[in-house]
Amino acid sequence: MSEKKLLRKRIEASKQLNDLMRDYFYRMDRVSKGEEEGKIAWCTSVGPAELLSAFGFQIHYPENHGAMLGSTRLAMEYIPVANAMGYSPEICSYLTSDVGSYLKGETPLSKAYPGIESVPRPDVLAYNTNQCRDVREWLEYYAKEFDVPVVGINPPHGMAEVLPGHIDDVVQQLKDLIPTLEKASGETFDIDRFRESMRLSRECSELWGDVLGLAQNVPSPWTFFDGCIHMGPAVCLRATQEPIDYYRALKEELEQRVADGVAAVEGEHLRIYWEGMPIWGKLRALSEQFSELNACVVVSTYCNSWIFSAFDETRPFESMAQAYTELFINRSEPHKQTHMERMVREYKVDGIVFHDAKTCPNNSNSRYGMPQRLEEELGIPTLVIDADLNDLRMYSEETTRTNIEAFIEQLEENK
Amino acid sequence: MEALKLAGLQREDVGSVVATGFGRRSVSFAGSIKTEISCHSTGCHYYYPEEITVIDIGGQDNKVVKLNASGRKTSFKMNRKCAAGTGAFLEEMAYKLDVPMSELEGLARKSATGTELGSFCTVFTATEVLDRIRGGEQLEDIIRGLFNSVAKRILEMDRLTGRVIISGGVVAHNPIVAEIISERAGVNVEIAPHPQEMGAFGAALYAAESQTIQHQEDNQLSVARR
């Protein structure tokens, strides 16, 4: 058999991305070491980052660290360490990888950024259980370890519609965080700084939405796998100016690809929706497999989770409560289905791959009949892959490869 | 080479080779590859050109594939996470019970209903079986219970719709599995001809199809040249 030449197109903005992330990690490291003024907050990825930013905190995201542990596959060294101390292999493998790496006193940041010996030491921890209960357990563990305060929001779950009562509840919970944050930061709450954080975050979020939306073009200028890499600034730096500049550059580059008809996947023939978490340790392998099969993964609910359209600096508390409570992950099954149906149409999707992540039930949407309903109602084929975001013990390489290959064969038959 | 010898053919006599199965990418002389899911389906559609559900119980995996009347797959499922309920499960149990694989079918047929085994995991099932032996249960009931377990793993994968056809090595040697699935699901389950070779047969059909397409293209080319 002849080997197929792979055309993996480098995104030029990647260099800017690498610089941005490097500066972010070194800045936090300097603050953590006391070489630079400031305080560190740890925050869940869809937590109240903009509020923390308004107090001048540098923000570390344990989930981002978890994704780094997954993509470097170091997670496989650390998960068993956390399991052995009582954290079940069934709970979030971001949590178990991160706690395991903490217990071993290691971090992938050290290899990527020489001089960084550990994740930055927190002054305060803030969570939002809009995603799951695990994030709270995770940060509460570190609160004890570092003897620092932990605050959080516990919004209502599974709503078909986000009602004013829900918003009032979350707004009050957000306001209740302020005294602890003032004490931890040594700064008084300033509504104008908060408004500015919200404005910057909204702008970042809109640009992130724009670049993701470019994948609606046929052929698509980039893939879900590219998005997983390039989403770093939208998560970690979203209440600052830097990601805004970065996404403008990325958008320009991708728009040029669209204008030139440049496809991310050479000979794009099929367009796929990836539902659920990435399989971080297999991101590259999966990207290559889809590419070889002329299939472009054009859309995901995962990458789209950092588009906070509701942010409005004129109503900072209310709009933050709205944006963080109306997230896909926090909604009812019918709402999720309607959202997916819209994405299938907008991105001209041929088939949907559901990742059923063993340790992430909240972000595995194949468990209540969604694939079957979408097949029936949209006539679109679906595939469910059993794996995990970080725990590769749950991943069967050959079974997954065969499933994807067979799925593509099925889609080709119907194309 | 062995296959060519058995068929009395030379390599030049073979117009196209399609490789399938888990080792498909390692077949250096294959012209193309197809998954066993497609090959079992295509093979079964050849014999049953109508809306069918194909169940394939293999050595390491199980599949339930749905085909429309044109032979196109409308959905497929593979066993999840582990190989419980596959041929490897029966192999392991036969070893643990010290019963040759070839005798499993005959022994199971001596049992009316079989024992119900609750475990999913092959290793835990072995422990459960030991417990049943200690409890005085008959060997034939336990073996039928193992086949019941295989049937349960299949029935939890997908609904069976249309005409139901079963293929793969397990039913080639143990047709009782088709009967148990049939009883439990309340539908007629038919064993495909040459069930163990169905994947290879499907691959051969793909190879033949590629030859037909090639001939058609050659013919069109010569017409154009005229």
XYZ file of C-alpha atoms in Angstrom:
641
model
C 0.000 0.000 0.000
C 1.269 3.429 -0.781
C 1.795 5.786 2.139
C -0.349 8.877 1.955
C 1.485 12.138 2.295
C 0.202 14.159 5.195
C -0.242 17.853 4.742
C -0.398 19.350 8.194
C -0.588 23.049 7.769
C 1.176 25.138 10.318
C -0.716 28.121 11.628
C 1.671 31.071 11.539
C 0.087 32.707 14.581
C 1.296 29.722 16.628
C 4.538 31.543 17.361
C 2.604 34.450 18.848
C 0.541 31.931 20.816
C 3.656 30.298 22.235
C 5.084 33.695 23.243
C 1.824 34.692 24.882
C 1.547 31.518 26.931
C 5.244 31.611 27.858
C 4.923 35.186 29.118
C 1.791 34.244 31.069
C 3.456 31.334 32.868
C 6.685 33.231 33.594
C 4.763 36.244 34.903
C 2.842 34.036 37.340
C 6.060 32.335 38.343
C 7.705 35.663 39.145
C 4.712 36.727 41.240
C 4.684 33.379 42.991
C 8.391 33.709 43.812
C 7.931 37.260 45.061
C 10.074 38.687 42.266
C 7.142 40.760 41.059
C 4.264 42.455 42.881
C 0.948 40.707 42.816
C -1.237 37.940 44.084
C -2.229 34.600 42.604
C -5.731 33.199 42.390
C -6.567 29.720 41.194
C -9.811 29.567 39.297
C -11.954 26.985 37.550
C -11.974 27.437 33.788
C -15.521 28.761 33.626
C -15.294 30.342 37.023
C -15.466 33.972 38.066
C -12.165 34.894 36.375
C -13.271 38.422 35.488
C -14.074 39.184 39.109
C -10.659 37.885 40.195
C -9.022 39.925 37.492
C -10.770 43.033 38.807
C -8.791 42.565 42.031
C -5.543 42.352 40.073
C -4.980 38.630 40.662
C -2.819 36.658 38.248
C -4.928 33.623 37.543
C -3.808 30.009 37.401
C -6.297 27.485 35.989
C -5.857 23.969 37.369
C -7.886 22.600 34.432
C -5.383 24.100 32.016
C -2.657 22.394 33.994
C -4.728 19.213 33.832
C -4.893 19.488 30.042
C -1.106 19.945 29.932
C -0.698 16.816 32.037
C -2.989 15.015 29.608
C -1.376 16.181 26.406
C 2.132 15.400 27.699
C 0.746 12.037 28.953
C 2.388 12.698 32.310
C -1.125 12.220 33.664
C -0.509 8.488 33.495
C 2.258 8.810 36.084
C 0.224 10.982 38.412
C -3.327 9.620 38.295
C -2.350 6.422 40.156
C -0.722 8.516 42.885
C -4.012 10.326 43.540
C -5.946 7.050 43.245
C -3.762 5.521 45.924
C -4.541 8.346 48.354
C -8.278 7.847 47.959
C -9.303 9.780 44.872
C -11.270 7.264 42.823
C -10.250 6.420 39.233
C -13.893 7.186 38.391
C -13.700 10.918 39.237
C -12.339 13.733 37.067
C -8.944 12.716 35.716
C -7.915 16.381 35.501
C -8.288 16.397 39.275
C -6.445 13.115 39.814
C -3.620 14.056 37.401
C -3.233 17.478 38.962
C -3.332 16.281 42.559
C -0.941 13.442 41.667
C 1.515 15.881 40.087
C 1.276 18.109 43.166
C 2.000 15.175 45.461
C 5.009 14.222 43.352
C 6.168 17.844 43.275
C 6.359 17.882 39.476
C 4.820 19.871 36.652
C 5.153 19.847 32.843
C 5.707 23.612 33.137
C 9.275 22.882 34.281
C 10.163 21.192 31.023
C 8.353 23.685 28.820
C 9.609 26.749 30.678
C 13.029 26.296 32.285
C 13.285 27.940 35.670
C 9.689 27.221 36.646
C 9.810 24.642 39.398
C 6.161 24.385 40.333
C 2.730 25.766 39.648
C 2.309 29.199 41.276
C 1.377 29.232 44.940
C -2.216 30.458 45.423
C -3.367 33.287 47.664
C -6.999 32.376 47.106
C -8.988 29.711 45.244
C -12.292 30.285 43.434
C -14.561 27.720 41.799
C -17.844 27.557 39.963
C -19.716 24.257 40.032
C -21.555 25.111 36.809
C -19.486 22.293 35.275
C -19.404 19.703 38.017
C -18.962 19.026 41.691
C -15.398 17.779 41.186
C -13.947 21.257 40.723
C -15.074 22.179 44.217
C -13.512 19.076 45.778
C -10.374 19.807 43.816
C -9.917 23.395 45.014
C -11.005 22.587 48.556
C -8.195 20.055 48.704
C -5.675 22.748 47.759
C -7.192 25.220 50.204
C -6.211 22.834 52.986
C -2.819 22.080 51.474
C -1.860 25.745 51.051
C -3.893 27.031 53.985
C -5.552 29.712 51.867
C -9.233 30.685 51.527
C -11.464 28.992 48.981
C -14.640 30.619 47.667
C -17.144 29.435 45.125
C -20.432 29.625 43.350
C -22.921 26.778 43.242
C -25.412 27.722 40.533
C -28.568 25.794 39.681
C -28.140 22.903 37.228
C -29.837 21.409 34.196
C -32.088 24.285 33.235
C -34.154 24.376 30.068
C -34.256 28.133 30.477
C -32.223 30.431 32.710
C -34.795 32.419 34.663
C -34.459 35.719 36.548
C -34.572 33.851 39.855
C -31.539 31.792 38.823
C -29.649 34.952 37.925
C -30.539 36.682 41.201
C -29.252 33.651 43.097
C -25.916 33.593 41.243
C -25.489 37.379 41.435
C -25.835 37.203 45.205
C -23.327 34.350 45.356
C -20.870 36.383 43.261
C -21.255 39.414 45.502
C -20.704 37.217 48.536
C -17.205 36.410 47.220
C -16.088 40.019 47.431
C -15.082 40.314 51.118
C -12.806 37.249 50.882
C -11.295 38.461 47.621
C -10.690 41.912 49.066
C -8.874 40.395 52.014
C -6.825 38.004 49.889
C -5.849 40.702 47.378
C -5.465 43.566 49.813
C -7.516 45.686 47.414
C -10.959 47.206 47.646
C -13.503 46.106 45.087
C -13.731 48.608 42.232
C -16.768 48.244 39.991
C -15.011 50.071 37.147
C -12.135 47.580 37.145
C -14.715 44.812 37.099
C -16.498 46.451 34.158
C -13.176 46.703 32.316
C -12.435 43.018 32.949
C -15.844 42.125 31.593
C -15.364 44.300 28.535
C -11.991 42.739 27.738
C -13.302 39.249 28.335
C -16.324 39.826 26.125
C -14.138 41.139 23.336
C -11.818 38.143 23.665
C -14.778 35.808 23.726
C -16.352 37.377 20.639
C -13.106 37.069 18.701
C -12.720 33.470 19.848
C -16.254 32.853 18.608
C -15.368 34.486 15.286
C -12.310 32.298 14.710
C -14.235 29.155 15.638
C -17.003 30.263 13.293
C -14.585 30.389 10.353
C -14.773 26.593 10.345
C -18.257 26.983 8.895
C -16.520 27.618 5.584
C -16.108 24.740 3.144
C -13.328 23.723 3.175
C -12.616 24.613 6.771
C -9.442 26.638 7.395
C -8.795 24.892 10.695
C -9.852 21.973 12.826
C -11.139 21.208 16.304
C -7.659 19.882 17.104
C -6.120 23.248 16.175
C -8.779 24.909 18.304
C -7.818 22.829 21.347
C -4.313 24.287 21.135
C -5.272 27.836 20.256
C -7.931 28.163 22.960
C -5.260 28.682 25.634
C -5.493 32.495 25.704
C -9.332 32.445 25.643
C -9.229 30.399 28.844
C -6.172 31.701 30.681
C -5.910 35.336 29.668
C -9.446 36.280 28.813
C -9.812 39.377 30.972
C -6.701 41.013 29.489
C -5.771 42.776 26.247
C -3.219 40.223 25.004
C -5.614 37.539 23.737
C -7.634 40.158 21.908
C -4.573 41.130 19.879
C -3.726 37.477 19.400
C -7.147 36.402 18.138
C -7.237 39.346 15.752
C -4.020 38.050 14.197
C -5.301 34.468 14.121
C -8.589 35.582 12.619
C -6.802 37.500 9.893
C -4.664 34.484 9.028
C -7.608 32.121 8.910
C -9.702 34.570 6.898
C -6.880 34.652 4.384
C -6.986 30.857 4.231
C -10.707 31.048 3.545
C -10.173 33.659 0.815
C -7.489 31.477 -0.769
C -9.582 28.312 -0.426
C -6.903 26.713 1.762
C -8.200 23.644 3.573
C -6.873 22.527 6.950
C -7.473 18.954 5.802
C -6.301 18.463 2.259
C -9.141 17.158 0.109
C -11.725 17.732 2.853
C -14.559 15.392 2.026
C -16.349 14.900 5.321
C -17.143 17.315 8.135
C -17.361 16.039 11.687
C -18.740 17.344 14.979
C -16.720 16.330 18.069
C -18.957 16.219 21.105
C -17.379 16.057 24.546
C -13.914 16.462 25.964
C -10.725 16.129 23.889
C -8.650 12.990 24.468
C -5.603 15.071 25.311
C -2.987 12.326 25.107
C -4.207 11.326 21.650
C -4.930 14.725 20.163
C -2.214 14.493 17.554
C -2.898 10.859 16.637
C -6.593 11.555 16.199
C -5.935 14.728 14.239
C -3.748 12.733 11.861
C -6.205 9.885 11.547
C -9.090 12.182 10.584
C -6.774 13.996 8.175
C -5.741 10.752 6.502
C -9.387 9.931 6.054
C -10.074 13.355 4.463
C -12.349 14.203 7.334
C -12.187 17.561 9.073
C -13.474 17.902 12.626
C -14.973 21.351 12.198
C -16.912 21.971 15.383
C -17.134 20.989 19.026
C -19.145 22.036 22.013
C -15.889 21.942 23.996
C -14.098 24.795 22.213
C -17.347 26.740 21.982
C -17.713 26.653 25.764
C -15.525 29.748 26.085
C -17.829 32.002 24.113
C -19.575 34.174 26.672
C -21.933 36.178 24.520
C -23.915 37.468 27.474
C -21.033 39.454 29.013
C -22.057 43.077 29.285
C -19.943 45.572 31.204
C -22.972 47.764 31.888
C -24.489 44.907 33.934
C -21.363 43.103 35.102
C -22.786 40.916 37.876
C -26.001 40.023 36.096
C -24.345 39.308 32.766
C -21.578 37.254 34.378
C -24.214 35.231 36.214
C -26.091 34.782 32.952
C -23.044 33.738 30.898
C -21.674 31.276 33.434
C -25.038 29.748 34.226
C -26.347 29.352 30.675
C -23.345 27.259 29.594
C -24.065 24.180 27.497
C -22.732 21.830 30.158
C -25.126 23.233 32.736
C -28.309 22.828 30.669
C -31.171 20.415 30.167
C -30.954 17.580 27.665
C -33.507 19.145 25.246
C -31.624 22.442 25.340
C -28.369 20.649 24.540
C -30.024 18.820 21.679
C -31.392 22.034 20.161
C -27.925 23.590 20.418
C -26.303 20.620 18.705
C -28.898 20.581 15.939
C -28.129 24.218 15.206
C -24.378 23.549 15.116
C -24.869 20.588 12.788
C -26.696 22.840 10.344
C -24.378 25.850 10.651
C -21.190 23.831 10.230
C -22.642 21.537 7.518
C -21.773 18.444 9.502
C -21.836 14.945 7.990
C -21.466 12.962 11.216
C -21.106 13.373 14.985
C -18.480 11.698 17.161
C -19.459 11.568 20.836
C -16.610 11.097 23.262
C -17.948 9.278 26.293
C -15.270 10.233 28.797
C -15.109 7.748 31.640
C -14.236 10.331 34.286
C -16.277 13.242 32.960
C -19.953 12.293 33.040
C -21.062 15.941 33.002
C -19.373 16.557 29.690
C -20.307 13.237 28.083
C -23.559 13.787 26.283
C -24.125 10.354 24.801
C -25.487 8.819 27.983
C -29.179 9.713 27.796
C -30.003 8.727 24.225
C -28.784 11.912 22.498
C -26.984 10.098 19.633
C -30.063 8.030 18.858
C -32.351 11.086 18.954
C -30.072 13.090 16.677
C -29.842 10.174 14.267
C -33.606 9.919 14.148
C -34.378 13.610 13.972
C -31.565 14.850 11.722
C -30.834 11.625 9.868
C -27.195 12.159 10.765
C -24.927 9.220 11.719
C -23.270 9.235 15.114
C -20.450 7.325 16.745
C -19.695 6.958 20.446
C -16.045 6.538 21.454
C -15.287 5.268 24.948
C -12.176 6.956 26.288
C -11.185 9.687 28.681
C -9.783 13.205 28.726
C -6.580 12.233 30.568
C -6.745 8.638 31.757
C -5.403 6.582 28.880
C -6.118 3.382 30.795
C -9.635 3.950 29.486
C -8.464 4.218 25.896
C -8.136 1.322 23.506
C -6.036 2.499 20.584
C -7.013 -0.087 18.010
C -10.679 -0.192 18.963
C -10.899 3.590 18.669
C -9.047 3.656 15.354
C -11.302 0.952 13.953
C -14.428 2.681 15.199
C -13.422 5.960 13.549
C -12.377 4.264 10.340
C -15.639 2.315 10.164
C -17.588 5.492 10.878
C -15.876 7.286 8.024
C -16.620 4.308 5.762
C -20.258 4.609 6.801
C -20.318 8.339 6.060
C -18.615 7.807 2.694
C -21.297 5.282 1.736
C -23.940 7.909 2.328
C -22.121 10.926 0.902
C 0.936 -17.706 -0.206
C -0.911 -20.491 1.521
C -4.256 -19.175 0.342
C -2.974 -18.930 -3.232
C -1.687 -22.478 -3.034
C -4.999 -23.764 -1.729
C -6.826 -21.980 -4.529
C -4.342 -23.165 -7.142
C -3.551 -19.600 -8.167
C -0.478 -17.456 -8.790
C -0.078 -13.923 -7.390
C -0.591 -12.499 -10.905
C -4.011 -14.139 -11.026
C -5.232 -11.921 -8.181
C -6.452 -8.597 -9.517
C -7.029 -6.848 -6.207
C -6.436 -7.495 -2.522
C -8.423 -5.877 0.286
C -7.186 -6.423 3.857
C -9.506 -6.373 6.854
C -9.456 -7.124 10.580
C -7.300 -5.650 13.336
C -4.139 -6.420 11.380
C -5.370 -4.839 8.152
C -2.698 -2.157 8.076
C 0.037 -4.763 8.372
C -0.872 -6.600 5.167
C 1.923 -5.368 2.944
C 0.518 -6.824 -0.280
C -2.992 -5.366 0.097
C -4.160 -2.746 -2.368
C -6.577 -1.201 0.123
C -8.048 -1.769 3.554
C -11.574 -1.936 4.941
C -12.685 -2.385 8.517
C -14.214 -5.682 9.514
C -17.407 -3.768 10.286
C -17.814 -2.899 6.627
C -16.646 -6.302 5.432
C -19.020 -8.338 7.608
C -21.838 -6.046 6.550
C -21.069 -6.274 2.860
C -20.742 -10.036 3.082
C -24.086 -10.393 4.860
C -25.811 -7.979 2.479
C -24.715 -10.194 -0.412
C -26.754 -13.060 1.052
C -29.576 -10.953 2.489
C -30.147 -7.921 0.237
C -32.752 -6.282 2.475
C -32.899 -4.279 5.714
C -30.894 -6.322 8.203
C -29.151 -6.175 11.555
C -25.796 -7.941 11.458
C -24.417 -9.321 14.710
C -20.791 -10.360 14.567
C -19.285 -12.100 17.572
C -15.558 -12.220 17.082
C -12.549 -13.174 19.117
C -11.953 -9.775 20.702
C -14.916 -7.685 19.753
C -18.620 -7.797 19.082
C -20.449 -5.669 16.570
C -24.051 -4.882 15.842
C -24.448 -3.224 12.445
C -27.657 -2.021 10.825
C -27.953 -1.973 7.057
C -30.665 -0.579 4.839
C -31.962 -2.482 1.838
C -29.217 -0.984 -0.350
C -26.568 -2.442 1.934
C -25.550 0.918 3.391
C -24.744 1.065 7.062
C -27.182 3.199 9.006
C -25.467 2.599 12.367
C -22.999 0.339 14.085
C -21.928 -0.418 17.627
C -18.880 -2.205 18.954
C -18.444 -3.685 22.408
C -17.449 -1.068 24.901
C -14.339 -0.780 27.005
C -13.555 -4.488 27.373
C -13.858 -7.817 25.610
C -16.498 -9.345 27.901
C -18.887 -11.454 25.852
C -16.502 -12.136 22.975
C -14.797 -15.325 21.850
C -11.860 -14.509 24.116
C -14.232 -14.636 27.100
C -15.395 -18.149 26.168
C -11.821 -19.229 25.534
C -10.749 -18.077 28.984
C -13.725 -19.749 30.656
C -13.138 -23.030 28.811
C -9.553 -22.952 30.022
C -10.637 -22.268 33.598
C -13.214 -25.075 33.461
C -10.723 -27.384 31.761
C -13.224 -28.134 29.008
C -12.093 -28.179 25.347
C -13.690 -25.363 23.322
C -15.114 -27.941 20.950
C -17.186 -29.487 23.745
C -18.837 -26.298 25.010
C -21.754 -26.414 22.568
C -22.610 -30.052 23.272
C -22.508 -29.580 27.020
C -24.613 -26.402 26.901
C -27.292 -28.208 24.919
C -27.766 -30.617 27.819
C -28.927 -27.718 29.977
C -32.471 -26.373 29.814
C -31.912 -22.765 30.864
C -28.457 -22.422 32.331
C -27.295 -20.507 35.320
C -27.352 -16.695 35.366
C -23.969 -15.100 35.837
C -23.998 -11.500 36.993
C -20.432 -10.353 36.482
C -19.350 -8.299 33.504
C -15.613 -8.779 33.940
C -14.111 -12.025 32.629
C -11.912 -12.496 35.686
C -14.804 -11.870 38.089
C -16.975 -14.239 36.066
C -14.350 -16.938 36.593
C -14.573 -16.335 40.348
C -18.365 -16.483 40.170
C -18.185 -19.741 38.201
C -15.917 -21.247 40.854
C -18.463 -20.263 43.452
C -21.228 -21.954 41.441
C -19.176 -25.132 41.152
C -18.674 -25.120 44.893
C -22.423 -24.599 45.245
C -23.026 -27.831 43.358
C -24.288 -26.461 40.055
C -23.956 -28.726 37.022
C -21.180 -28.063 34.517
C -23.628 -27.966 31.585
C -25.754 -25.327 33.356
C -22.687 -23.210 33.971
C -21.589 -23.489 30.349
C -25.015 -22.554 29.102
C -24.800 -19.689 31.564
C -21.612 -18.526 29.845
C -23.420 -18.470 26.500
C -26.292 -16.607 28.177
C -23.720 -14.059 29.269
C -22.495 -13.625 25.677
C -26.104 -13.119 24.542
C -26.684 -10.490 27.238
C -23.630 -8.521 26.136
C -25.001 -8.474 22.578
C -28.532 -7.503 23.530
C -27.402 -4.511 25.573
C -25.511 -3.073 22.591
C -28.439 -2.098 20.376
C -32.009 -2.948 19.449
C -32.413 -5.695 16.885
C -34.491 -4.530 13.929
C -35.309 -5.981 10.509
C -34.038 -9.426 9.637
C -31.318 -10.433 12.119
C -28.223 -12.195 10.803
C -25.338 -13.404 12.920
C -21.786 -14.124 11.820
C -18.340 -14.654 13.306
C -16.309 -17.487 14.744
C -18.304 -17.900 17.954
C -21.548 -18.885 16.202
C -19.647 -20.923 13.606
C -18.650 -23.255 16.436
C -21.466 -22.556 18.888
C -24.740 -22.019 17.033
C -26.549 -22.248 20.377
C -25.604 -18.577 20.903
C -27.882 -17.584 18.011
C -30.698 -19.594 19.575
C -30.232 -17.977 22.978
C -30.187 -14.483 21.476
C -33.282 -15.387 19.497
C -35.118 -16.639 22.609
C -34.140 -13.671 24.731
C -34.890 -11.016 22.119
C -38.040 -12.677 20.811
C -36.874 -12.374 17.213
C -35.647 -14.905 14.690
C -31.850 -14.849 14.456
C -30.318 -16.538 11.409
C -26.738 -17.716 11.142
C -25.068 -16.433 7.986
C -23.514 -18.911 5.558
C -19.785 -19.399 6.296
C -20.068 -17.248 9.413
C -16.385 -17.408 10.327
C -15.249 -16.355 6.855
C -17.858 -13.628 6.374
C -15.374 -10.809 6.944
C -12.954 -12.204 4.390
C -15.824 -12.760 1.972
C -16.911 -9.138 2.376
C -13.342 -7.982 1.739
C -13.321 -10.094 -1.434
C -16.554 -8.415 -2.549
C -14.899 -4.998 -2.079
C -11.918 -6.219 -4.094
C -14.213 -7.472 -6.845
C -16.096 -4.169 -6.851
C -12.866 -2.217 -7.250
C -11.996 -4.427 -10.236
C -15.390 -3.748 -11.809
C -14.930 -0.017 -11.382
C -11.444 -0.254 -12.864
C -12.800 -2.166 -15.882
C -15.542 0.414 -16.363
C -13.004 3.236 -16.256
C -10.766 1.396 -18.728
C -13.715 0.877 -21.070
C -14.772 4.514 -20.839
C -11.214 5.563 -21.577
C -11.037 3.454 -24.718
C -14.388 4.832 -25.935
C -13.157 8.362 -25.388
C -10.012 7.621 -27.334
C -12.035 6.415 -30.279
